[in-house]
Short mmCIF file of C-alpha atoms in Angstrom, two decimals:
data_model
loop_
_atom_site.label_atom_id
_atom_site.label_comp_id
_atom_site.label_asym_id
_atom_site.label_seq_id
_atom_site.Cartn_x
_atom_site.Cartn_y
_atom_site.Cartn_z
CA MET A 29 -61.25 -26.66 1.18
CA ASP A 30 -58.14 -28.48 2.45
CA ALA A 31 -55.40 -26.97 -0.57
CA PHE A 32 -57.19 -23.39 0.67
CA LEU A 33 -56.41 -24.44 3.78
CA ALA A 34 -52.57 -24.96 2.86
CA SER A 35 -52.20 -21.82 1.44
CA LEU A 36 -53.44 -20.12 4.23
CA ALA A 37 -50.93 -22.21 6.40
CA GLN A 38 -47.66 -21.69 3.68
CA LYS A 39 -48.33 -17.57 3.79
CA SER A 40 -49.63 -16.64 7.51
CA SER A 41 -47.43 -19.05 8.92
CA SER A 42 -44.69 -16.26 10.75
CA GLY A 43 -48.17 -14.62 11.97
CA PHE A 44 -50.08 -11.82 11.35
CA GLN A 45 -50.48 -7.92 11.21
CA ALA A 46 -53.12 -5.62 10.46
CA SER A 47 -55.36 -3.14 12.15
CA TYR A 48 -58.49 -3.65 13.01
CA GLU A 49 -62.15 -1.81 12.73
CA GLU A 50 -64.32 -3.49 15.13
CA THR A 51 -67.78 -2.83 15.94
CA ARG A 52 -69.74 -5.55 18.29
CA THR A 53 -72.74 -6.14 18.75
CA LEU A 54 -74.23 -7.09 22.75
CA ARG A 55 -77.91 -7.98 23.31
CA LEU A 56 -77.15 -5.23 26.98
CA PHE A 57 -76.83 -2.08 24.34
CA ALA A 58 -78.58 -0.47 22.42
CA GLU A 59 -76.49 0.90 20.05
CA PRO A 60 -72.72 -1.03 18.35
CA ILE A 61 -69.60 -0.09 20.29
CA HIS A 62 -67.21 0.91 18.23
CA GLU A 63 -63.34 0.72 18.08
CA ARG A 64 -60.17 0.72 16.05
CA GLY A 65 -56.72 -0.59 16.35
CA THR A 66 -53.54 -3.25 15.85
CA ILE A 67 -53.88 -6.88 15.80
CA GLU A 68 -51.20 -8.62 15.76
CA PHE A 69 -51.07 -12.75 15.83
CA ARG A 70 -47.81 -15.28 16.17
CA PRO A 71 -47.95 -18.90 16.63
CA PRO A 72 -49.00 -20.81 18.16
CA PHE A 73 -50.19 -18.23 21.22
CA PHE A 74 -48.99 -15.38 21.06
CA PHE A 75 -52.07 -12.71 21.13
CA ARG A 76 -52.05 -8.35 20.68
CA LYS A 77 -54.97 -6.26 19.97
CA GLU A 78 -54.30 -2.53 20.43
CA ALA A 79 -57.39 -0.05 20.70
CA SER A 80 -56.07 3.58 19.90
CA SER A 81 -60.13 4.47 19.84
CA GLN A 82 -60.98 5.60 23.85
CA PRO A 83 -60.81 4.43 26.26
CA ARG A 84 -57.38 3.29 24.86
CA SER A 85 -56.54 -0.97 25.57
CA ARG A 86 -54.55 -3.25 25.06
CA THR A 87 -55.03 -6.75 25.14
CA LEU A 88 -52.15 -9.53 25.72
CA SER A 89 -51.83 -13.28 25.76
CA ASP A 90 -49.63 -15.73 25.96
CA GLY A 91 -51.22 -18.69 25.53
CA GLN A 92 -51.08 -19.06 29.11
CA THR A 93 -52.44 -15.77 30.34
CA LEU A 94 -54.60 -12.78 29.55
CA TRP A 95 -53.94 -9.12 30.58
CA ILE A 96 -56.25 -5.98 29.74
CA LEU A 97 -54.08 -3.02 30.20
CA PHE A 98 -54.93 0.89 30.58
CA PRO A 99 -52.17 2.30 29.10
CA ASP A 100 -53.91 5.63 30.18
CA ASP A 101 -53.75 4.57 33.62
CA TRP A 102 -51.11 2.01 33.76
CA GLU A 103 -53.23 -0.28 35.19
CA GLY A 104 -54.38 -3.76 33.84
CA GLU A 105 -56.39 -6.45 35.18
CA ALA A 106 -54.39 -10.69 34.04
CA TYR A 107 -56.67 -13.55 33.85
CA PRO A 108 -54.86 -16.96 33.97
CA LEU A 109 -56.66 -19.05 31.45
CA ARG A 110 -56.38 -22.57 33.30
CA ARG A 111 -58.90 -20.45 35.57
CA SER A 112 -61.41 -19.07 33.60
CA SER A 113 -63.00 -21.84 30.81
CA ARG A 114 -65.22 -18.74 29.10
CA ILE A 115 -61.94 -16.51 28.62
CA ARG A 116 -60.36 -19.51 27.60
CA GLU A 117 -62.72 -20.48 25.15
CA ILE A 118 -62.84 -16.89 23.78
CA ILE A 119 -59.31 -16.67 23.00
CA THR A 120 -58.96 -20.02 21.62
CA THR A 121 -61.10 -19.16 19.52
CA LEU A 122 -60.08 -15.99 18.04
CA ILE A 123 -56.42 -17.27 17.83
CA ALA A 124 -57.62 -20.27 16.09
CA CYS A 125 -58.97 -18.07 13.39
CA LEU A 126 -55.95 -16.11 13.18
CA ASP A 127 -54.30 -19.72 12.84
CA PRO A 128 -54.79 -21.59 9.80
CA THR A 129 -53.30 -25.11 11.00
CA GLN A 130 -55.75 -24.81 13.90
CA ILE A 131 -58.78 -24.30 12.08
CA PRO A 132 -58.99 -28.34 11.00
CA LYS A 133 -58.46 -28.88 15.23
CA THR A 134 -61.49 -26.52 16.05
CA PHE A 135 -63.30 -26.12 13.37
CA HIS A 136 -65.68 -28.00 10.43
CA ALA A 137 -64.57 -25.18 8.25
CA GLU A 138 -67.10 -24.38 4.79
CA GLY A 139 -65.41 -22.20 1.76
CA GLN A 140 -67.63 -20.64 -0.65
CA ALA A 141 -66.38 -18.38 -3.86
CA ILE A 142 -67.65 -14.35 -3.69
CA SER A 143 -66.73 -11.83 -5.61
CA GLU A 144 -64.36 -10.64 -3.51
CA GLY A 145 -62.94 -13.91 -2.16
CA THR A 146 -63.56 -16.82 -0.65
CA ARG A 147 -65.62 -16.68 2.47
CA LEU A 148 -64.69 -19.44 5.87
CA THR A 149 -67.46 -20.55 7.28
CA LEU A 150 -67.12 -21.85 10.72
CA THR A 151 -68.30 -23.59 13.35
CA PRO A 152 -67.20 -25.22 16.71
CA LYS A 153 -65.97 -28.68 16.73
CA ASN A 154 -66.25 -29.21 20.52
CA ALA A 155 -69.52 -28.14 23.35
CA ALA A 156 -66.44 -26.26 25.18
CA LEU A 157 -66.09 -23.35 22.43
CA ARG A 158 -69.83 -24.18 20.99
CA SER A 159 -70.95 -22.21 23.67
CA ALA A 160 -69.23 -19.30 23.52
CA PHE A 161 -69.18 -19.02 19.45
CA THR A 162 -72.01 -20.03 17.66
CA LYS A 163 -70.24 -19.54 14.09
CA ALA A 164 -67.69 -17.51 12.93
CA SER A 165 -67.46 -16.12 9.24
CA LEU A 166 -63.45 -15.15 7.85
CA ILE A 167 -63.72 -13.16 4.21
CA PHE A 168 -60.21 -13.48 2.34
CA ASN A 169 -59.76 -12.17 -1.07
CA GLN A 170 -57.82 -13.48 -3.46
CA GLU A 171 -54.33 -13.50 -2.77
CA PRO A 172 -55.97 -14.27 0.02
CA VAL A 173 -54.61 -11.63 3.04
CA LEU A 174 -57.98 -11.96 5.93
CA GLN A 175 -59.91 -8.77 5.26
CA SER A 176 -63.16 -9.38 7.56
CA LEU A 177 -63.90 -11.44 10.75
CA THR A 178 -67.05 -12.18 11.77
CA LEU A 179 -67.92 -14.64 15.23
CA HIS A 180 -71.24 -14.43 16.00
CA SER A 181 -71.39 -15.30 19.98
CA ALA A 182 -73.91 -18.16 21.76
CA ASP A 183 -75.66 -15.57 23.55
CA GLY A 184 -76.84 -13.26 20.25
CA GLY A 185 -74.32 -10.66 20.37
CA THR A 186 -71.58 -10.17 17.50
CA SER A 187 -68.50 -9.18 16.71
CA THR A 188 -66.93 -8.25 13.57
CA MET A 189 -63.27 -6.49 12.38
CA ARG A 190 -62.48 -5.26 9.32
CA PHE A 191 -58.32 -5.81 8.14
CA SER A 192 -56.48 -3.00 6.31
CA GLU A 193 -52.72 -2.57 5.98
CA HIS A 194 -51.62 -6.53 6.53
CA ARG A 195 -47.70 -6.34 7.36
CA GLN A 196 -45.61 -9.19 8.76
CA PRO A 197 -45.66 -9.28 11.87
CA SER A 198 -42.38 -7.05 13.57
CA SER A 199 -43.15 -7.22 17.80
CA PRO A 200 -40.15 -8.50 19.80
CA ARG A 201 -42.01 -11.37 22.33
CA GLU A 202 -41.39 -9.87 25.00
CA ALA A 203 -44.85 -6.79 22.67
CA PHE A 204 -47.02 -10.11 24.56
CA LEU A 205 -45.92 -9.70 27.63
CA PRO A 206 -47.53 -7.17 30.06
CA PRO A 207 -44.68 -3.74 31.15
CA PRO A 208 -43.63 -4.39 35.10
CA SER A 209 -44.46 -0.85 35.38
CA PHE A 210 -48.14 -1.85 34.93
CA LYS A 211 -50.33 -2.25 38.16
CA LEU A 212 -51.91 -5.71 37.33
CA THR A 213 -54.84 -6.46 39.33
CA TYR A 214 -55.74 -11.11 39.71
CA PRO A 215 -60.00 -10.25 39.61
CA LEU A 216 -60.57 -14.94 38.68
CA GLY A 217 -58.23 -14.70 42.56
#
């Protein structure tokens, strides 16, 4: 397991960028929610997810704040991560799944050889993360390149992202911050 994680860390030291298709199941909705777009991560904590399906949205984080932007309306919401433990735990879990150097610090990891390559099952080490997610399942191909990520939330929902068109991160650091032209609100004060 240590050798597998070390090879992942070396291969993805500059980050991760890909197209994605996501399916979310929530207890509140009878039908799953489908979304597609692009996702990008740069160590240690820069995160960007752009949904191209309707309604279009852009989720950004610089490790201190999470922004959810709605480009069609030029509006967005800002969530300082220090003020919301729930949002902080969700972002921490997602970033730790995308950053192999964070996996041993954040999760108990079990690897299993499968026909596609390797399945990595992660369970959070601390109670705060477990309050958001009970486990994560990552599927890597033989190279190893991340093919899918499934997060199992503590409330019974799941989110599965399937990745394609992998490439080196190319966005400048400013791409992880909201443009000044957006009107931002702060729902948590």
